[in-house]
CSV table of C-alpha atoms and ligand atoms in Angstrom, one decimal:
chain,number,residue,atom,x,y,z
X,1,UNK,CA,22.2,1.3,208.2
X,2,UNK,CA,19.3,2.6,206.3
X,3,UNK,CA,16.8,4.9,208.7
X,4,UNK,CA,14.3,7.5,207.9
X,5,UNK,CA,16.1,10.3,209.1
X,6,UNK,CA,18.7,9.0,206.1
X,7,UNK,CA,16.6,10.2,203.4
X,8,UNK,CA,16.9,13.6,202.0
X,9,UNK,CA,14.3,15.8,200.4
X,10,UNK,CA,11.6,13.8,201.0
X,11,UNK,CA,10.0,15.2,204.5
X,12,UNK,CA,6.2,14.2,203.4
X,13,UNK,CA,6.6,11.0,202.2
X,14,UNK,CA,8.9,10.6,205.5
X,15,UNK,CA,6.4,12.0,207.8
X,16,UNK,CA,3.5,9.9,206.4
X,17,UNK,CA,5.3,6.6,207.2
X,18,UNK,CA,6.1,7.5,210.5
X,19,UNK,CA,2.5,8.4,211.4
X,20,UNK,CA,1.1,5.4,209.7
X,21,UNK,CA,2.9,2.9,211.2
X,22,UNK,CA,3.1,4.3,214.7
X,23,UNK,CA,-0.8,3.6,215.4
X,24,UNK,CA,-2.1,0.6,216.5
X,25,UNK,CA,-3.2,-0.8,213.4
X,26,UNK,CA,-0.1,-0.7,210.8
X,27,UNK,CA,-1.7,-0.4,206.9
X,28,UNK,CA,-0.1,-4.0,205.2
X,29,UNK,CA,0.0,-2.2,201.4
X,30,UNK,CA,2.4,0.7,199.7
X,31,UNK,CA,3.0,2.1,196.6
X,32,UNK,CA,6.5,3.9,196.5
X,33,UNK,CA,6.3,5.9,193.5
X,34,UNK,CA,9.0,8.3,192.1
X,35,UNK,CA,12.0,8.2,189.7
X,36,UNK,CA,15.0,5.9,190.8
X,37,UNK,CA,17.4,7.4,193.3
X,38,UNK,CA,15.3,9.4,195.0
X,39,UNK,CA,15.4,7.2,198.4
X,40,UNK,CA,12.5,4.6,197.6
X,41,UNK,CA,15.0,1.5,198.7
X,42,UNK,CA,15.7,3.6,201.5
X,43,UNK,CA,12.7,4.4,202.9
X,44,UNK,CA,11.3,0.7,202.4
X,45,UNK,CA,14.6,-0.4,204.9
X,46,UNK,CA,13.7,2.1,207.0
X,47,UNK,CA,10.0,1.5,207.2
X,48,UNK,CA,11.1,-2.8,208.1
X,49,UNK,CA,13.8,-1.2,210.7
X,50,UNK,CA,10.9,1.3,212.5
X,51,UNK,CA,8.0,-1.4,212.7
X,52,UNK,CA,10.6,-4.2,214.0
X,53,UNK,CA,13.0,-2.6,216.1
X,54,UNK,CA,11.8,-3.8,219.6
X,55,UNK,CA,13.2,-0.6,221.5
X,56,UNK,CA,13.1,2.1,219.5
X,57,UNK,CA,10.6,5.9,220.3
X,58,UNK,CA,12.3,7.9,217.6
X,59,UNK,CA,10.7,5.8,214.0
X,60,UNK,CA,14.9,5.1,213.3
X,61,UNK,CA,15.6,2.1,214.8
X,62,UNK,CA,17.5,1.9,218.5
X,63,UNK,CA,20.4,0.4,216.4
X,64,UNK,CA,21.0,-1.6,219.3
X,65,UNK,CA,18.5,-4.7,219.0
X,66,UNK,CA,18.9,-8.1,217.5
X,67,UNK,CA,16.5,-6.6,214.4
X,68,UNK,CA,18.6,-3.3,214.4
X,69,UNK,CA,21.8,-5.4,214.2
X,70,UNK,CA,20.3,-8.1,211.7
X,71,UNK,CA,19.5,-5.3,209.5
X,72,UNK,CA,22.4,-3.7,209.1
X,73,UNK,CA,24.2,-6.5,208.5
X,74,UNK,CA,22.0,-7.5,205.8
X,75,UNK,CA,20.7,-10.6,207.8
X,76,UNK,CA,17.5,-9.9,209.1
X,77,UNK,CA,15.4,-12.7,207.4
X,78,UNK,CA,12.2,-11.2,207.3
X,79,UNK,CA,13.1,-8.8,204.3
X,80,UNK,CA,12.0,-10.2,200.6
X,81,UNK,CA,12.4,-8.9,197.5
X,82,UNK,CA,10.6,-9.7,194.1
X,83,UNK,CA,11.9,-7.8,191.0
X,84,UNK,CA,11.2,-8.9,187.4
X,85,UNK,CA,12.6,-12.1,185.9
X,86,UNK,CA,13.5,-10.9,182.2
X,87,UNK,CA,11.0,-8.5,181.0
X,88,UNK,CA,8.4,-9.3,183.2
X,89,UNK,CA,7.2,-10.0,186.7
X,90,UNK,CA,5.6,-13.7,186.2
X,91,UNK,CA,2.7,-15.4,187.9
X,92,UNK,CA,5.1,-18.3,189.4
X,93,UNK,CA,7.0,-15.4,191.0
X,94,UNK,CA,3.8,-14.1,192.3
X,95,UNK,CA,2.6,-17.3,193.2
X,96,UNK,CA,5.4,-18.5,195.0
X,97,UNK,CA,5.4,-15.2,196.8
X,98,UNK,CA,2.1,-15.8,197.9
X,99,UNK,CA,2.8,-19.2,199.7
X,100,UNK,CA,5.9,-17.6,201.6
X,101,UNK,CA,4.1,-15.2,203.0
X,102,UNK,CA,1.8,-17.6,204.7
X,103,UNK,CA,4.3,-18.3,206.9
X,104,UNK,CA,4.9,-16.4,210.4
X,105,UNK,CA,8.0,-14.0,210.0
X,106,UNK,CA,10.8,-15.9,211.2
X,107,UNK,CA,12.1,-13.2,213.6
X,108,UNK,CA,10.3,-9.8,213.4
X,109,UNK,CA,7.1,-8.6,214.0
X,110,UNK,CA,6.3,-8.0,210.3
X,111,UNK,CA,7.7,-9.5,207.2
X,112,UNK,CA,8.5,-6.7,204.9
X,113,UNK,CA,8.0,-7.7,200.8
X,114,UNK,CA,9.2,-5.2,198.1
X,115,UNK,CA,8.0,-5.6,194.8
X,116,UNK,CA,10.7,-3.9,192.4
X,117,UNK,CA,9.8,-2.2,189.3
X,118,UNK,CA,6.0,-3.5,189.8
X,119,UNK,CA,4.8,-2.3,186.5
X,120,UNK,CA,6.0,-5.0,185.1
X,121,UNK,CA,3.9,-7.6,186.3
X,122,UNK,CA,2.5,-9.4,183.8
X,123,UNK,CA,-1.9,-9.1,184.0
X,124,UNK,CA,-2.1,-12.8,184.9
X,125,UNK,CA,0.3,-11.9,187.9
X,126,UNK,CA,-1.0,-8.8,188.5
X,127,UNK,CA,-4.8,-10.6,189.2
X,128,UNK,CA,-3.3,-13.1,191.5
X,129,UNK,CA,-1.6,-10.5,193.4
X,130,UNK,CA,-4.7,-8.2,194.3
X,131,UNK,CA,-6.4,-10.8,196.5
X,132,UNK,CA,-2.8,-11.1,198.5
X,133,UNK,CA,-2.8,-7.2,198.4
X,134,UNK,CA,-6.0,-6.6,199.6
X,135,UNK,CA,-5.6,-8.9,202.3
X,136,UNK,CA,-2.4,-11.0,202.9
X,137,UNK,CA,-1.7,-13.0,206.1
X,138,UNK,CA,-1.3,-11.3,209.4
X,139,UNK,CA,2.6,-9.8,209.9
X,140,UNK,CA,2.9,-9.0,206.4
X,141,UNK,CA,3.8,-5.7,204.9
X,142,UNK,CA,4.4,-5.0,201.1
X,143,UNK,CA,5.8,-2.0,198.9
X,144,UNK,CA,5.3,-1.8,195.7
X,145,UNK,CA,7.9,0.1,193.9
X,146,UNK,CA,7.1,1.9,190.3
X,147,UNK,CA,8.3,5.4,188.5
X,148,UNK,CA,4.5,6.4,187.8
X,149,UNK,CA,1.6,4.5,189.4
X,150,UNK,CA,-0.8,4.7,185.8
X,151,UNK,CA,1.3,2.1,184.8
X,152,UNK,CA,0.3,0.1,187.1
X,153,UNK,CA,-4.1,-1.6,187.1
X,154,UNK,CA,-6.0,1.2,189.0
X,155,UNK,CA,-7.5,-2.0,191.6
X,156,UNK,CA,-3.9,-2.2,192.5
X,157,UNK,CA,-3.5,1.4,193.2
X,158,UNK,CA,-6.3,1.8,195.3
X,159,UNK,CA,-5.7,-1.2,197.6
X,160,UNK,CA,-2.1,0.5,198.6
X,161,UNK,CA,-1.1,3.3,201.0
X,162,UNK,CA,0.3,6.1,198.2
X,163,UNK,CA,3.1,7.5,199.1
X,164,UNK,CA,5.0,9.8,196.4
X,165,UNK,CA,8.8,10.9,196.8
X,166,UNK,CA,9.3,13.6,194.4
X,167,UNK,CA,12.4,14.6,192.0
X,168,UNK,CA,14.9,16.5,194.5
X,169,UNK,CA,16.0,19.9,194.2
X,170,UNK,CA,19.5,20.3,192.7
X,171,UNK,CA,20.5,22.6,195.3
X,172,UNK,CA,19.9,19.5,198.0
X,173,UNK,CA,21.5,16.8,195.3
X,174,UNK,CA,24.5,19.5,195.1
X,175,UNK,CA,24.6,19.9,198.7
X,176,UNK,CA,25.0,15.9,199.4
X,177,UNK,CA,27.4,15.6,197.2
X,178,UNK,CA,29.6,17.9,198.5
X,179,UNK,CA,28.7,17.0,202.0
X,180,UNK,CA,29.1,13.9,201.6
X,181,UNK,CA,30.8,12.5,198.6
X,182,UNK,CA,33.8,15.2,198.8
X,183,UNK,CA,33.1,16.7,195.8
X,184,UNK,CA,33.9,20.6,195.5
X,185,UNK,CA,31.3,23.0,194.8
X,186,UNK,CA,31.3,23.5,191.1
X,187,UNK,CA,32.0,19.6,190.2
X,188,UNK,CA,28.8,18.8,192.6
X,189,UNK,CA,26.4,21.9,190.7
X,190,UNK,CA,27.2,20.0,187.4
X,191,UNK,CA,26.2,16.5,188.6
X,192,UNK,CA,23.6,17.4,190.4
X,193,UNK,CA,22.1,19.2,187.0
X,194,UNK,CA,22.7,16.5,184.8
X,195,UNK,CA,21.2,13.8,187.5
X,196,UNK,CA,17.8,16.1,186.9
X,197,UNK,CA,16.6,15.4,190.4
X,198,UNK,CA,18.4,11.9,190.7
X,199,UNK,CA,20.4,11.4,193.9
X,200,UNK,CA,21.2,7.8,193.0
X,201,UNK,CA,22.3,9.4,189.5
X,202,UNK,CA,24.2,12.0,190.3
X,203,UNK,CA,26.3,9.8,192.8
X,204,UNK,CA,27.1,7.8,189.9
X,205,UNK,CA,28.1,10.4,187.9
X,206,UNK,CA,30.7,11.3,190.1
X,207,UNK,CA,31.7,7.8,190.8
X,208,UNK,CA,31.9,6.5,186.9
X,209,UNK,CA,34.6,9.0,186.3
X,210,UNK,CA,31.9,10.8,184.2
X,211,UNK,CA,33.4,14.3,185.0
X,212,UNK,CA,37.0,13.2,183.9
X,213,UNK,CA,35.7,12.5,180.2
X,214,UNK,CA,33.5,15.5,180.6
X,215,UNK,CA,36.6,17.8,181.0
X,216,UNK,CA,38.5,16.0,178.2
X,217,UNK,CA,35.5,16.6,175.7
X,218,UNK,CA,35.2,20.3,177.0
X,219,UNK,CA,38.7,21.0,176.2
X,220,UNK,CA,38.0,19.2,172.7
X,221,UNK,CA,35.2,21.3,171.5
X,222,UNK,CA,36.7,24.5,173.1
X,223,UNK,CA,40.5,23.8,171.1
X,224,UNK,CA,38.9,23.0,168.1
X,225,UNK,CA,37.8,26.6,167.1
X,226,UNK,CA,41.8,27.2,166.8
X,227,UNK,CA,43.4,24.0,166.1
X,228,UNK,CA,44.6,24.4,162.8
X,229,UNK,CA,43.2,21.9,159.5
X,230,UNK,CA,45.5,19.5,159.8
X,231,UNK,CA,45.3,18.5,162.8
X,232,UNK,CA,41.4,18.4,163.0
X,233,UNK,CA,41.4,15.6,160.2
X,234,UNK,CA,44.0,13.5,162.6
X,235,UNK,CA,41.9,14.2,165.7
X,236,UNK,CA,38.7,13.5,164.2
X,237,UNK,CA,40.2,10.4,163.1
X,238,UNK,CA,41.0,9.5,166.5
X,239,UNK,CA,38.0,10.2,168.1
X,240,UNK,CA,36.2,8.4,165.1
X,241,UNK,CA,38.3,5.2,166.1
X,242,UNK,CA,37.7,5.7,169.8
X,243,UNK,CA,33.8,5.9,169.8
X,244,UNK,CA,33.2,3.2,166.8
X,245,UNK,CA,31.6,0.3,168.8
X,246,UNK,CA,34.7,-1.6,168.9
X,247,UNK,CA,36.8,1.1,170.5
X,248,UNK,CA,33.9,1.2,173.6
X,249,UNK,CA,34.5,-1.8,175.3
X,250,UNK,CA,35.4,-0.2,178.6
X,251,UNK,CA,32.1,0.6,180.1
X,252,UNK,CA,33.4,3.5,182.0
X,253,UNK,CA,33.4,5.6,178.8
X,254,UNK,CA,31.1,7.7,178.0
X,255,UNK,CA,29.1,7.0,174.8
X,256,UNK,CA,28.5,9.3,171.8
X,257,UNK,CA,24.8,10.2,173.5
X,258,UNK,CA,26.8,11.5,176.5
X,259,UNK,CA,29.3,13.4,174.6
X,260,UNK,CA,26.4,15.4,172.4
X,261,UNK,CA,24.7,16.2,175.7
X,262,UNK,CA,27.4,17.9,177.5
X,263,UNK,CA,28.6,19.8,174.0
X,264,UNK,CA,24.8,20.7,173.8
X,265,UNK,CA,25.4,22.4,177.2
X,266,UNK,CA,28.6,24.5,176.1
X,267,UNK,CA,26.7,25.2,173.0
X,268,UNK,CA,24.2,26.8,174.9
X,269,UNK,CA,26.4,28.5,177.3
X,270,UNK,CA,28.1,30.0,174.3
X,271,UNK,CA,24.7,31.6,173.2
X,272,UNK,CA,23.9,32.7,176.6
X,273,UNK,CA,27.0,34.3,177.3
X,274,UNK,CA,27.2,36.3,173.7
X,275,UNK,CA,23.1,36.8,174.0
X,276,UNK,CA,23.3,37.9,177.4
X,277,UNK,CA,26.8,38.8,178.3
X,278,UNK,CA,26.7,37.7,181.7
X,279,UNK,CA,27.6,34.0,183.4
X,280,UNK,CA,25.6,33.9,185.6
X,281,UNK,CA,22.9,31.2,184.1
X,282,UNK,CA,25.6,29.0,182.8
X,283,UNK,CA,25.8,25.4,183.2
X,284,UNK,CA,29.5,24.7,182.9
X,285,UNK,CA,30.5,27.8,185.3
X,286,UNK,CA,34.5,26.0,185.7
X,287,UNK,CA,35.0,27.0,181.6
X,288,UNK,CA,33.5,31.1,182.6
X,289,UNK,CA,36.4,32.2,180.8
X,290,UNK,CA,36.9,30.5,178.0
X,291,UNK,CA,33.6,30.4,177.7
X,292,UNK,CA,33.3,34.3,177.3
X,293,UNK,CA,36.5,34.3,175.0
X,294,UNK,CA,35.3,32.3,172.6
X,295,UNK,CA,31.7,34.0,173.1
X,296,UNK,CA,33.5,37.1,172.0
X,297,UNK,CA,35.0,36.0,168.7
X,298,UNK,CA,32.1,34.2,167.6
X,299,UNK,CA,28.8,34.7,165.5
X,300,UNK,CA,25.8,34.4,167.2
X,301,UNK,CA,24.2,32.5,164.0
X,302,UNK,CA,27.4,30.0,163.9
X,303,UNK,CA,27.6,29.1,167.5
X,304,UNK,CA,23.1,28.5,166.8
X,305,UNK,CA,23.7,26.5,164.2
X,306,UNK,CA,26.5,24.6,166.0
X,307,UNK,CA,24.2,23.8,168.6
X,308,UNK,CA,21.5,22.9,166.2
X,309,UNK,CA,24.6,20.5,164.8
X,310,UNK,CA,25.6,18.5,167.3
X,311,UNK,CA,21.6,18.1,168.3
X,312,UNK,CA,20.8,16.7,164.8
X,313,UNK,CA,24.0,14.6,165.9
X,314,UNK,CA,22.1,13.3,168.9
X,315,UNK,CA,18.9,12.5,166.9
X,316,UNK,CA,20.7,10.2,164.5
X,317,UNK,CA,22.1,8.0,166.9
X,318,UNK,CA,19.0,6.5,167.7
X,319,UNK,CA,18.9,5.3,164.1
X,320,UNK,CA,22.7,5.3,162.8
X,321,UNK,CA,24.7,2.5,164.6
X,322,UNK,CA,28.0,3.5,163.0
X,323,UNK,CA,29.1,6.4,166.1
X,324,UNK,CA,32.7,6.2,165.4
X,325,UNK,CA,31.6,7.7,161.7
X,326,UNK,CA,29.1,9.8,163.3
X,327,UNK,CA,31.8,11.6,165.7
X,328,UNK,CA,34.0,11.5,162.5
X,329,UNK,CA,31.8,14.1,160.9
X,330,UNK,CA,30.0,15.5,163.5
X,331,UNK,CA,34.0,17.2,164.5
X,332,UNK,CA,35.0,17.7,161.1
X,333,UNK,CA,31.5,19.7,160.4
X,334,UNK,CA,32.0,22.1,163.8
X,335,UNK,CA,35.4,22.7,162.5
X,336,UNK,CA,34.4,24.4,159.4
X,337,UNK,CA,31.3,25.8,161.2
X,338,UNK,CA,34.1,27.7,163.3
X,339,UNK,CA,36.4,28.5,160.8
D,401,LIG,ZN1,16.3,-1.6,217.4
């Protein structure tokens, strides 16, 4: 059951909906805008559940009605969704979308329409759309979804209700997480800082298993400073194998992008720790230890240009295909950094 009071971090965007639909004359346009998984889908259930429910005071839905009950079951009919259809949004979608709505909702008050990822409409689409925008048939509502609204034609903007849900704070993402998806402290402050202000991310991140490969790559990076020659050719041979393209068929790896962004982070934790001496700013705060032993016994200007390393590392993946090669090297070249 999606409601309102559901939706975390987001208490003007929340507060704006309520008022606006609780007078007498409920605006028929929106424009969600915001990064994913910040509780857009959310708030557009919620928003169908407060202006159908027929005994509800509170802007959450009683939970009790036939519209409460048809929408948590996912059967409330008068819920429709447009998204794009390959790259694009088309002007059959939009045409189509335009006939259905000149029909009376079948069982609410107000038909609710979401049109996801809206920037892609294509211009044709986007000019049949305004005149529906500006003024579709009576007991329709529709929310447009989009990341940033300049993608989207300014007379499309302005004929919609703006209503803006903003990146959350990692302390709330962290606080979720552990409230919620039983993850301990530590685990939850790491996901919530790489889901940079993500919800939906940073659930995932927990849920793809993303932590598990995180600690093996950790304990990779950290062990090679004093695994001896021999077996750093035989492991970089491995890992070369396991991240070639062949070797990442199971999509709950991680990929090579991944794995430079959280060595990037120990990297830098490194630096901080031997710079500053204290943990206190670190990201990876369940290694402290380690992470200040190897601080100890290491250069300032190696563990730099190690970072600087595995970022050039990053850079050329987005033009060298061959990552089981690239990991190849990119272990064999922190090895003799280290040594
Ligand atoms: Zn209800």
């Amino acid at each position: 059951m999606k409601t309102f009071s559901q939706i975390i971090g987001q208490k003007r965007a929340v507060d704006f909906l309520k008022r606006v639909i609780s007078g007498d004359r409920v605006p028929h346009g929106y424009l969600f805008t915001g990064i994913n998984g910040v509780g857009k889908s959310t708030a557009a259930l919620a928003l169908a559940r407060a202006v159908n429910c027929t005994s509800d005071t509170t802007g959450d839905g009683c939970g009790r009605c036939i519209t409460c009950r048809q929408l948590s079951s996912g059967n409330f009919p008068d819920i429709m969704s447009v998204g794009p259809d390959g790259q694009n949004i088309k002007i059959e979608q939009i045409r189509e979308l335009n006939r259905g709505l000149n029909y009376k909702p079948v069982s609410g008050r107000f038909r609710v329409t979401i049109i996801e990822r809206a920037e892609t409409m294509s211009e044709e689409a986007a000019n049949s759309f305004l005149k529906t925008l500006e003024e579709p048939p009576q007991g329709n509502i529709i929310i447009l979804k989009v990341v940033d609204q300049r993608d989207l034609l300014p007379t499309i903007v302005s004929r919609c209700q703006r209503v803006p849900f903003n990146p959350l704070n990692r302390d709330v993402i962290k606080g979720y997480l552990v409230e919620h998806h039983n993850q301990d402290e530590s685990t939850a402050y790491l996901a919530a800082g790489i889901a940079d202000g993500s919800l939906g991310r940073a659930i995932e991140i927990c849920e793809e298993g993303f932590l598990d490969n995180r600690r093996e790559l950790i304990e990779l990076l950290i062990g090679l400073f004093d695994m001896p020659g021999d077996q750093v050719v035989e492991t970089a041979i491995g890992y070369g194998k396991k991240f070639s393209k062949k070797g990442q068929e199971d999509k709950s790896d991680i990929d090579l992008y991944g794995v430079t962004g959280i060595w990037k982070t120990c990297l830098r934790d490194l630096l901080l720790v031997k710079v500053n001496g204290n943990c206190d700013m670190i990201e990876n705060r369940d290694y402290r230890e380690r992470i200040q032993g190897l601080a100890a016994r290491h250069d300032a200007d190696k563990l730099i240009e190690g970072f600087f390393l595995v970022d050039s590392y990053q850079r050329d993946l987005l033009r060298n295909p061959n990552t089981g090669l690239l990991m190849e090297k990119m272990l064999l070249e922190l090895k003799m950094l280290s040594s």
